[in-house]
Structure formats: C-alpha cells, structure tokens
C-alpha cells in the first residue's frame, strides 16, 4: 500500500496547530481579563487550556505577542458582526425603513442601534481585556506602537462601517466617519465601564441603556 507523504501530513499538522493556538488564545483571554497581563502566568494560561508550556512557546514567544494576537482577533470579530448588522439593516427594521425612506431621525435610529448592540453579545470581558491592553501599551513603547497600528486600522474600518450604516438610513454625518466612529465607540466604552463599576447581574443591559441615552443626543448633534 502507499505511504502518507510529508506533503499530505502538512494540512493535518497545520489544522492541529491552529486548534492549539485558538485554545491557548481562548484560555489567555479569560485569564488576562480576570487577573491582568502582569499577574497572568504562562502556567495559568496553559493550565486553563490543558496544554504544556511547550505548546505555548511553540506558538508564541511572549505573553505580549499573545496579547496583541488576541486584540487583533477581537477587533476583527467585532467588525465582522457590525458588517453583518449593516448588511441586514433592511431586514432588521423593514417596517421602519419603509415608513421613513431616507429620513430617519436620531430617535428613529434608536431601535436599529439597539438591534446592533444585541448582536454584539456580552462585551464585559472584552472591555476588561482592552483596559489591560491599553495599560500595557502606555507602559511599553514597543507594544504601544503595535497597539496603535491595530487601533488605527480598526478605527478606519469601523468608520467605513458607520458610513455605510448612515448611508443606508439616509443620514449624512457632519464630521468624518472615522471621527464619528471613535466618538461612538468611546461613548459605548464609557457606558460599559460605568455599568461594570456599578455592579449587579445586568451589566450588559445597563450599558446598552446608558449608551442609547447618550447616543441619541450625540447623533442629533453630529449628523444632519
């Protein structure tokens, strides 16, 4: 019978390596969010993922490298959710759009934004992770440079998505879409931070409520 060649083995090895990498990243995301990057150890991450230190170092040279890989993955996942939401505006709110073609007000935008937020899931751990990332980026110039590259790229893409969303509902922002995206994101993060600090078992719901209140006022001022 024929033997398996090295070339035939490579796809399987690549798939296993990718699964290992993803499991390490999932575990690290939880650990970093819970205790912070400095308190987190490689052992804590590998134990959570049920792997050895060797598995960690065959995929990442440092915790910082893993941290930035997690940030990139997180940004991409959230941008993809937003793209899907924008693509489905006419499905999410068909009646509203039919009744108000090209003339939605800030108040009428509320239900659409609320539906976007519902599709984003629980962002509490992501916010905690981002807070750790920002602290690290401010303390470590090398990490800071890489973080800013990621952030600027994400801001630009978020701006493109926001522009598409506003175009779909007939609103023209009074400022550049990327600037509006940054304002909206900062407003959402401030709302989430306040909800986390307040405690309770309905953090996400409270964050959405706060954001909706603030967002409607912002849109009235920043869109024409």
CSV table of C-alpha atoms in Angstrom, one decimal:
chain,number,residue,atom,x,y,z
A,1,UNK,CA,0.0,0.0,0.0
A,2,UNK,CA,1.1,3.6,-0.5
A,3,UNK,CA,2.6,5.6,2.3
A,4,UNK,CA,1.5,9.0,3.6
A,5,UNK,CA,3.8,11.7,2.2
A,6,UNK,CA,5.2,14.7,4.1
A,7,UNK,CA,3.1,17.0,1.9
A,8,UNK,CA,-0.1,15.1,2.8
A,9,UNK,CA,0.7,15.4,6.5
A,10,UNK,CA,1.1,19.2,6.5
A,11,UNK,CA,-2.6,20.1,6.2
A,12,UNK,CA,-3.4,17.9,9.2
A,13,UNK,CA,-0.5,19.3,11.2
A,14,UNK,CA,-1.5,22.9,10.3
A,15,UNK,CA,-5.1,22.3,11.4
A,16,UNK,CA,-3.9,20.8,14.7
A,17,UNK,CA,-1.6,23.7,15.3
A,18,UNK,CA,-4.3,26.2,14.6
A,19,UNK,CA,-6.6,24.5,17.0
A,20,UNK,CA,-3.9,24.5,19.7
A,21,UNK,CA,-3.3,28.2,19.0
A,22,UNK,CA,-7.0,29.0,19.3
A,23,UNK,CA,-7.4,27.1,22.5
A,24,UNK,CA,-4.4,29.0,24.0
A,25,UNK,CA,-5.9,32.3,22.9
A,26,UNK,CA,-9.3,31.5,24.3
A,27,UNK,CA,-7.7,30.5,27.7
A,28,UNK,CA,-5.5,33.5,27.7
A,29,UNK,CA,-8.4,35.9,27.0
A,30,UNK,CA,-10.2,34.6,30.1
A,31,UNK,CA,-7.1,34.7,32.3
A,32,UNK,CA,-6.0,38.2,31.1
A,33,UNK,CA,-9.5,39.5,31.7
A,34,UNK,CA,-9.7,38.0,35.1
A,35,UNK,CA,-6.3,38.9,36.6
A,36,UNK,CA,-4.5,41.2,34.1
A,37,UNK,CA,-1.5,40.5,32.0
A,38,UNK,CA,1.1,41.1,34.7
A,39,UNK,CA,-0.5,38.7,37.2
A,40,UNK,CA,-1.2,36.1,34.5
A,41,UNK,CA,1.5,33.5,34.0
A,42,UNK,CA,2.2,31.1,31.2
A,43,UNK,CA,1.4,28.3,33.6
A,44,UNK,CA,-2.1,29.8,34.3
A,45,UNK,CA,-2.8,30.0,30.6
A,46,UNK,CA,-1.6,26.5,29.7
A,47,UNK,CA,-3.4,25.0,32.6
A,48,UNK,CA,-6.7,26.7,31.6
A,49,UNK,CA,-6.1,25.4,28.0
A,50,UNK,CA,-5.0,22.0,29.2
A,51,UNK,CA,-1.6,22.2,27.4
A,52,UNK,CA,2.0,22.3,28.4
A,53,UNK,CA,4.5,25.2,28.4
A,54,UNK,CA,6.0,23.7,25.3
A,55,UNK,CA,2.7,24.1,23.4
A,56,UNK,CA,2.6,27.8,24.4
A,57,UNK,CA,6.2,28.6,23.3
A,58,UNK,CA,5.7,26.7,20.0
A,59,UNK,CA,3.0,29.3,19.2
A,60,UNK,CA,4.0,32.5,21.0
A,61,UNK,CA,7.4,33.9,22.0
A,62,UNK,CA,5.9,36.1,24.8
A,63,UNK,CA,2.7,36.9,26.7
A,64,UNK,CA,2.8,40.3,24.9
A,65,UNK,CA,2.7,38.6,21.5
A,66,UNK,CA,-0.3,36.6,22.6
A,67,UNK,CA,-1.9,39.7,24.0
A,68,UNK,CA,-1.7,41.5,20.7
A,69,UNK,CA,-2.9,38.5,18.7
A,70,UNK,CA,-5.9,38.4,21.0
A,71,UNK,CA,-6.5,42.1,20.3
A,72,UNK,CA,-6.4,41.6,16.6
A,73,UNK,CA,-8.8,38.7,16.7
A,74,UNK,CA,-11.2,40.6,18.9
A,75,UNK,CA,-11.2,43.7,16.7
A,76,UNK,CA,-11.8,41.5,13.6
A,77,UNK,CA,-14.7,39.6,15.2
A,78,UNK,CA,-16.5,42.7,16.3
A,79,UNK,CA,-16.0,44.4,13.0
A,80,UNK,CA,-17.4,41.4,11.2
A,81,UNK,CA,-20.5,41.5,13.5
A,82,UNK,CA,-21.0,45.1,12.7
A,83,UNK,CA,-20.6,44.5,8.9
A,84,UNK,CA,-23.3,41.8,9.2
A,85,UNK,CA,-25.6,44.2,11.1
A,86,UNK,CA,-25.2,46.9,8.5
A,87,UNK,CA,-25.8,44.5,5.6
A,88,UNK,CA,-29.1,43.5,7.3
A,89,UNK,CA,-30.5,46.9,8.2
A,90,UNK,CA,-33.4,46.4,5.8
A,91,UNK,CA,-34.1,43.0,7.4
A,92,UNK,CA,-33.7,44.2,11.0
A,93,UNK,CA,-36.1,47.2,10.7
A,94,UNK,CA,-38.0,46.7,7.4
A,95,UNK,CA,-41.2,48.5,8.6
A,96,UNK,CA,-39.3,51.5,10.0
A,97,UNK,CA,-37.3,51.9,6.8
A,98,UNK,CA,-40.4,51.6,4.6
A,99,UNK,CA,-42.2,54.3,6.6
A,100,UNK,CA,-39.2,56.6,6.7
A,101,UNK,CA,-37.2,56.1,3.5
A,102,UNK,CA,-34.2,58.3,3.6
A,103,UNK,CA,-35.4,60.5,6.5
A,104,UNK,CA,-34.7,58.7,9.8
A,105,UNK,CA,-34.2,60.9,12.8
A,106,UNK,CA,-32.0,60.2,15.7
A,107,UNK,CA,-34.9,58.9,17.7
A,108,UNK,CA,-36.0,56.6,14.9
A,109,UNK,CA,-32.4,55.3,14.7
A,110,UNK,CA,-32.6,54.1,18.3
A,111,UNK,CA,-34.2,50.7,17.6
A,112,UNK,CA,-31.7,50.0,14.8
A,113,UNK,CA,-28.7,50.8,17.1
A,114,UNK,CA,-30.3,48.7,19.8
A,115,UNK,CA,-30.5,45.7,17.4
A,116,UNK,CA,-26.8,46.2,16.6
A,117,UNK,CA,-25.9,46.1,20.3
A,118,UNK,CA,-28.0,43.0,20.9
A,119,UNK,CA,-26.0,41.2,18.2
A,120,UNK,CA,-22.6,42.1,19.7
A,121,UNK,CA,-23.1,39.8,22.7
A,122,UNK,CA,-21.5,40.3,26.1
A,123,UNK,CA,-18.7,42.8,25.8
A,124,UNK,CA,-17.8,42.9,29.5
A,125,UNK,CA,-14.7,40.6,29.3
A,126,UNK,CA,-13.6,42.3,26.0
A,127,UNK,CA,-13.7,45.7,27.7
A,128,UNK,CA,-11.7,44.4,30.7
A,129,UNK,CA,-9.2,42.9,28.2
A,130,UNK,CA,-9.0,46.2,26.3
A,131,UNK,CA,-8.3,48.1,29.5
A,132,UNK,CA,-5.4,45.8,30.3
A,133,UNK,CA,-4.1,46.2,26.7
A,134,UNK,CA,-4.2,50.0,26.9
A,135,UNK,CA,-2.3,50.0,30.2
A,136,UNK,CA,0.4,47.7,28.7
A,137,UNK,CA,0.5,49.9,25.6
A,138,UNK,CA,1.1,53.0,27.6
A,139,UNK,CA,3.8,51.4,29.7
A,140,UNK,CA,5.7,49.6,26.9
A,141,UNK,CA,6.5,51.8,23.9
A,142,UNK,CA,7.1,48.8,21.6
A,143,UNK,CA,3.7,47.3,22.5
A,144,UNK,CA,2.2,50.8,22.2
A,145,UNK,CA,3.4,51.2,18.6
A,146,UNK,CA,1.8,47.9,17.6
A,147,UNK,CA,-1.4,48.6,19.5
A,148,UNK,CA,-1.8,52.0,17.8
A,149,UNK,CA,-1.3,50.3,14.4
A,150,UNK,CA,-4.1,47.9,15.2
A,151,UNK,CA,-6.3,50.6,16.7
A,152,UNK,CA,-6.0,53.0,13.8
A,153,UNK,CA,-6.8,50.2,11.3
A,154,UNK,CA,-9.8,49.1,13.4
A,155,UNK,CA,-11.0,52.8,13.7
A,156,UNK,CA,-10.8,53.3,10.0
A,157,UNK,CA,-12.7,50.1,9.2
A,158,UNK,CA,-15.3,51.0,11.9
A,159,UNK,CA,-15.6,54.4,10.3
A,160,UNK,CA,-16.3,52.7,6.9
A,161,UNK,CA,-19.0,50.6,8.5
A,162,UNK,CA,-20.6,53.5,10.3
A,163,UNK,CA,-20.6,55.5,7.0
A,164,UNK,CA,-22.4,52.6,5.3
A,165,UNK,CA,-24.9,52.4,8.1
A,166,UNK,CA,-25.7,56.1,7.9
A,167,UNK,CA,-26.0,56.0,4.1
A,168,UNK,CA,-28.4,53.1,4.4
A,169,UNK,CA,-30.8,55.1,6.6
A,170,UNK,CA,-30.3,58.4,4.7
A,171,UNK,CA,-28.3,60.4,7.2
A,172,UNK,CA,-25.1,62.3,6.4
A,173,UNK,CA,-22.6,62.7,9.4
A,174,UNK,CA,-21.5,66.3,10.0
A,175,UNK,CA,-18.0,65.0,10.8
A,176,UNK,CA,-15.7,62.4,9.2
A,177,UNK,CA,-17.0,58.9,9.6
A,178,UNK,CA,-13.8,57.7,11.4
A,179,UNK,CA,-14.1,60.5,13.9
A,180,UNK,CA,-17.8,59.8,14.5
A,181,UNK,CA,-16.9,56.1,14.9
A,182,UNK,CA,-14.3,57.0,17.6
A,183,UNK,CA,-16.8,59.2,19.4
A,184,UNK,CA,-19.5,56.5,19.4
A,185,UNK,CA,-17.0,53.8,20.5
A,186,UNK,CA,-15.7,56.0,23.3
A,187,UNK,CA,-19.3,56.7,24.4
A,188,UNK,CA,-20.1,53.0,24.4
A,189,UNK,CA,-17.0,52.1,26.4
A,190,UNK,CA,-17.7,54.8,28.9
A,191,UNK,CA,-21.2,53.4,29.3
A,192,UNK,CA,-19.9,49.9,29.7
A,193,UNK,CA,-17.3,51.0,32.2
A,194,UNK,CA,-19.9,52.7,34.3
A,195,UNK,CA,-22.2,49.7,34.3
A,196,UNK,CA,-19.3,47.4,35.3
A,197,UNK,CA,-18.4,49.6,38.2
A,198,UNK,CA,-22.0,49.8,39.4
A,199,UNK,CA,-22.0,46.0,39.6
A,200,UNK,CA,-25.1,43.8,39.6
A,201,UNK,CA,-26.1,41.0,37.3
A,202,UNK,CA,-27.3,43.0,34.4
A,203,UNK,CA,-24.2,44.8,33.3
A,204,UNK,CA,-24.7,44.5,29.6
A,205,UNK,CA,-28.3,45.7,29.8
A,206,UNK,CA,-27.4,48.7,31.8
A,207,UNK,CA,-24.5,49.6,29.5
A,208,UNK,CA,-26.8,49.4,26.5
A,209,UNK,CA,-29.4,51.6,28.2
A,210,UNK,CA,-26.7,54.3,29.1
A,211,UNK,CA,-25.3,54.2,25.6
A,212,UNK,CA,-28.7,54.6,24.0
A,213,UNK,CA,-29.5,57.6,26.1
A,214,UNK,CA,-26.1,59.3,25.2
A,215,UNK,CA,-26.0,58.1,21.6
A,216,UNK,CA,-29.3,59.7,20.6
A,217,UNK,CA,-28.1,63.1,21.8
A,218,UNK,CA,-24.8,62.7,20.0
A,219,UNK,CA,-26.4,61.7,16.7
A,220,UNK,CA,-28.7,64.7,16.9
A,221,UNK,CA,-25.6,67.0,17.1
A,222,UNK,CA,-23.2,65.1,14.8
A,223,UNK,CA,-25.5,64.1,11.9
A,224,UNK,CA,-27.5,66.2,9.5
